[in-house]
CSV table of C-alpha atoms in Angstrom, one decimal:
chain,number,residue,atom,x,y,z
A,1416,MET,CA,-0.1,-0.2,0.0
A,1417,VAL,CA,1.7,3.7,-1.0
A,1418,THR,CA,-0.3,6.2,1.1
A,1419,PHE,CA,0.0,9.4,-0.7
A,1420,ALA,CA,-0.1,13.2,0.9
A,1421,ASP,CA,-3.3,14.4,0.0
A,1422,GLY,CA,-5.0,10.3,1.1
A,1423,ALA,CA,-5.4,8.9,-2.4
A,1424,ALA,CA,-4.0,5.3,-1.2
A,1425,VAL,CA,-3.1,2.4,-4.3
A,1426,SER,CA,-2.5,-0.7,-3.5
A,1427,LEU,CA,-0.4,-3.3,-5.8
A,1428,GLY,CA,0.0,-6.4,-6.6
A,1429,VAL,CA,2.0,-8.8,-8.8
A,1430,GLY,CA,1.7,-12.3,-8.5
A,1431,TYR,CA,4.2,-15.0,-11.5
A,1432,ALA,CA,2.3,-17.7,-9.2
A,1433,ARG,CA,0.5,-19.9,-11.9
A,1434,PRO,CA,-0.2,-24.0,-12.0
A,1435,PRO,CA,3.3,-24.8,-14.2
A,1436,LYS,CA,0.6,-26.1,-16.7
A,1437,TYR,CA,-1.7,-22.8,-16.5
A,1438,PRO,CA,-2.0,-21.7,-20.5
A,1439,THR,CA,-0.6,-18.5,-20.0
A,1440,HIS,CA,1.5,-17.9,-22.2
A,1441,GLY,CA,3.8,-15.6,-19.9
A,1442,ARG,CA,1.6,-12.3,-19.6
A,1443,LEU,CA,-1.8,-11.6,-17.9
A,1444,VAL,CA,-2.5,-8.0,-17.6
A,1445,ARG,CA,-5.4,-6.7,-15.2
A,1446,THR,CA,-5.8,-3.2,-13.8
A,1447,GLU,CA,-8.6,-2.0,-11.4
A,1448,VAL,CA,-8.8,1.7,-10.4
A,1449,LEU,CA,-11.4,2.9,-8.3
A,1450,GLY,CA,-12.2,6.4,-7.3
A,1451,GLU,CA,-14.9,8.2,-5.5
A,1452,LYS,CA,-16.8,8.8,-8.5
A,1453,GLY,CA,-16.4,5.9,-11.0
A,1454,VAL,CA,-14.0,2.3,-11.7
A,1455,LEU,CA,-12.0,1.4,-14.3
A,1456,PHE,CA,-11.4,-1.6,-15.5
A,1457,LEU,CA,-8.7,-3.2,-17.7
A,1458,ASP,CA,-8.2,-6.4,-18.9
A,1459,GLU,CA,-5.2,-7.8,-20.4
A,1460,ASP,CA,-5.8,-11.4,-20.2
A,1461,HIS,CA,-6.5,-12.2,-23.5
A,1462,LYS,CA,-7.6,-15.4,-23.1
A,1463,GLU,CA,-9.8,-15.2,-26.4
A,1464,ASN,CA,-7.5,-17.2,-28.7
A,1465,ILE,CA,-7.0,-21.1,-27.8
A,1466,LEU,CA,-5.5,-23.0,-28.1
A,1467,TYR,CA,-4.9,-27.6,-26.9
A,1468,THR,CA,-2.6,-29.9,-28.8
A,1469,GLU,CA,-1.2,-33.2,-27.3
A,1470,GLU,CA,2.0,-32.5,-28.7
A,1471,GLY,CA,2.5,-29.8,-27.0
A,1472,PHE,CA,3.1,-26.1,-28.0
A,1473,PRO,CA,6.2,-24.2,-26.7
A,1474,HIS,CA,6.1,-21.6,-24.1
A,1475,ALA,CA,7.5,-17.9,-24.9
A,1476,TYR,CA,10.0,-17.6,-22.4
A,1477,VAL,CA,10.6,-20.8,-20.8
A,1478,PRO,CA,13.1,-22.6,-22.8
A,1479,GLY,CA,11.7,-26.5,-22.9
A,1480,HIS,CA,8.4,-25.7,-21.0
A,1481,GLY,CA,5.7,-26.6,-23.6
A,1482,LEU,CA,1.9,-26.5,-23.0
A,1483,GLU,CA,-1.7,-27.9,-24.1
A,1484,MET,CA,-3.9,-26.0,-23.7
A,1485,VAL,CA,-2.2,-22.1,-23.9
A,1486,PHE,CA,-4.2,-18.2,-24.8
A,1487,LEU,CA,-2.5,-17.8,-27.6
A,1488,THR,CA,-2.2,-14.2,-26.8
A,1489,SER,CA,-1.0,-13.4,-23.4
A,1490,ASN,CA,2.3,-13.4,-24.2
A,1491,ALA,CA,4.1,-9.8,-24.6
A,1492,SER,CA,3.2,-7.2,-27.6
A,1493,GLY,CA,6.6,-7.6,-29.1
A,1494,ASN,CA,7.4,-11.0,-31.4
A,1495,MET,CA,10.1,-12.1,-32.5
A,1496,ALA,CA,10.0,-13.3,-36.0
A,1497,LEU,CA,12.6,-13.3,-39.4
A,1498,GLY,CA,15.1,-12.7,-36.7
A,1499,ASP,CA,13.6,-9.1,-34.8
A,1500,TYR,CA,11.0,-8.0,-32.5
A,1501,TRP,CA,8.1,-7.4,-33.6
A,1502,GLY,CA,5.2,-4.8,-32.4
A,1503,PRO,CA,5.2,-2.4,-29.5
A,1504,LEU,CA,8.0,-4.2,-27.9
A,1505,GLY,CA,10.3,-3.9,-31.1
A,1506,ASP,CA,9.6,0.0,-31.3
A,1507,GLU,CA,10.1,1.1,-28.1
A,1508,THR,CA,13.4,-0.8,-28.1
A,1509,ARG,CA,14.2,0.6,-31.7
A,1510,SER,CA,12.9,4.2,-29.8
A,1511,TRP,CA,15.7,3.5,-27.0
A,1512,ILE,CA,18.5,1.9,-29.3
A,1513,ASP,CA,18.0,5.7,-31.5
A,1514,HIS,CA,17.9,7.8,-27.9
A,1515,LEU,CA,21.1,6.6,-27.0
A,1516,ALA,CA,23.3,6.4,-30.9
A,1517,THR,CA,21.3,10.7,-32.2
A,1518,GLY,CA,19.6,11.4,-28.8
A,1519,ARG,CA,16.7,12.3,-31.0
A,1520,PRO,CA,13.9,12.3,-28.8
A,1521,CYS,CA,12.4,9.5,-26.5
A,1522,PRO,CA,8.8,9.0,-25.5
A,1523,HIS,CA,10.3,6.3,-22.6
A,1524,ALA,CA,10.6,6.8,-18.7
A,1525,THR,CA,13.6,9.1,-17.8
A,1526,ALA,CA,16.3,8.0,-15.5
A,1527,GLU,CA,14.8,9.9,-12.9
A,1528,GLN,CA,11.5,8.6,-13.3
A,1529,ALA,CA,13.2,4.8,-13.1
A,1530,ARG,CA,15.2,6.0,-10.2
A,1531,GLN,CA,11.5,6.8,-8.2
A,1532,THR,CA,10.3,4.0,-9.3
A,1533,LEU,CA,13.2,1.6,-8.2
A,1534,GLU,CA,12.8,3.4,-5.0
A,1535,VAL,CA,8.8,2.5,-4.9
A,1536,THR,CA,9.4,-0.6,-5.6
A,1537,SER,CA,12.4,-1.4,-3.4
A,1538,ALA,CA,10.6,0.0,0.2
A,1539,ILE,CA,8.2,-1.8,-1.1
A,1540,ASP,CA,10.1,-5.3,-1.1
A,1541,ARG,CA,11.6,-3.9,1.9
A,1542,SER,CA,8.1,-3.6,4.0
A,1543,ALA,CA,7.1,-7.1,2.9
A,1544,ARG,CA,9.8,-8.5,4.3
A,1545,ASN,CA,9.1,-7.4,7.2
A,1546,ARG,CA,6.4,-8.1,8.0
A,1547,GLY,CA,4.5,-4.6,6.7
A,1548,SER,CA,6.9,-2.0,8.6
A,1549,ARG,CA,6.5,1.1,7.3
A,1550,PHE,CA,10.3,2.9,5.1
A,1551,ALA,CA,10.5,6.5,4.0
A,1552,SER,CA,11.1,7.3,0.4
A,1553,PRO,CA,15.5,8.0,1.5
A,1554,ARG,CA,13.9,11.7,-0.7
A,1555,GLY,CA,11.2,12.9,1.9
A,1556,GLY,CA,8.7,11.0,-0.2
A,1557,ASP,CA,9.3,13.1,-3.6
A,1558,LEU,CA,7.6,10.8,-6.0
A,1559,GLY,CA,8.5,12.2,-8.6
A,1560,PRO,CA,5.9,14.5,-11.7
A,1561,GLY,CA,2.9,15.8,-11.8
A,1562,GLY,CA,3.4,16.9,-8.0
A,1563,ARG,CA,1.9,14.2,-6.2
A,1564,ARG,CA,4.0,13.6,-3.3
A,1565,THR,CA,3.6,11.0,-0.7
A,1566,THR,CA,4.1,10.7,3.0
A,1567,GLY,CA,7.3,9.4,2.6
A,1568,LYS,CA,5.9,5.6,3.9
A,1569,TYR,CA,4.9,2.7,2.4
A,1570,GLU,CA,3.6,-0.5,3.8
A,1571,ALA,CA,3.2,-3.8,1.9
A,1572,CYS,CA,0.1,-5.4,1.7
A,1573,ARG,CA,0.0,-9.1,2.8
A,1574,TYR,CA,-0.8,-11.8,0.7
A,1575,GLY,CA,-3.0,-14.6,2.0
A,1576,GLY,CA,-1.9,-12.7,5.8
A,1577,ARG,CA,1.6,-14.0,5.0
A,1578,ALA,CA,4.4,-11.3,3.7
A,1579,PRO,CA,6.3,-12.7,1.3
A,1580,SER,CA,9.9,-14.7,1.9
A,1581,GLY,CA,12.6,-14.9,-0.1
């Protein structure tokens, strides 16, 4: 749970725990935004295209791991074909390389934004490892663009009453 100075709270959850033969191709994304005056659900699970084969279908990211049933479009939005990346992942990668090579403006996150994201996720991880303890941001809670400031304290939600181990 991340609490902002204005009282807004964000509950984050990321989970990759699936049974070994779960038919995802590596990615299932679901986002829910609940506000005082409305709700937004973004369901990007991509479960509408299903393949079943007794011969097995190779997993997109785990070599040697085959699936009998697979949600075909549940892989990342960039696909390798003919030795090159295509789709949004390919476009993003090429624009980043162009930026590094030529200085051309890049629409991706800045180094400062990446640092801010790392600070928040590191604090959440430390909090989870310490059973929900609060941790202050090293920069006093300033988390970035738009003037949005946090209280400087983060706490991890416990899944199923247990803090993650590891």
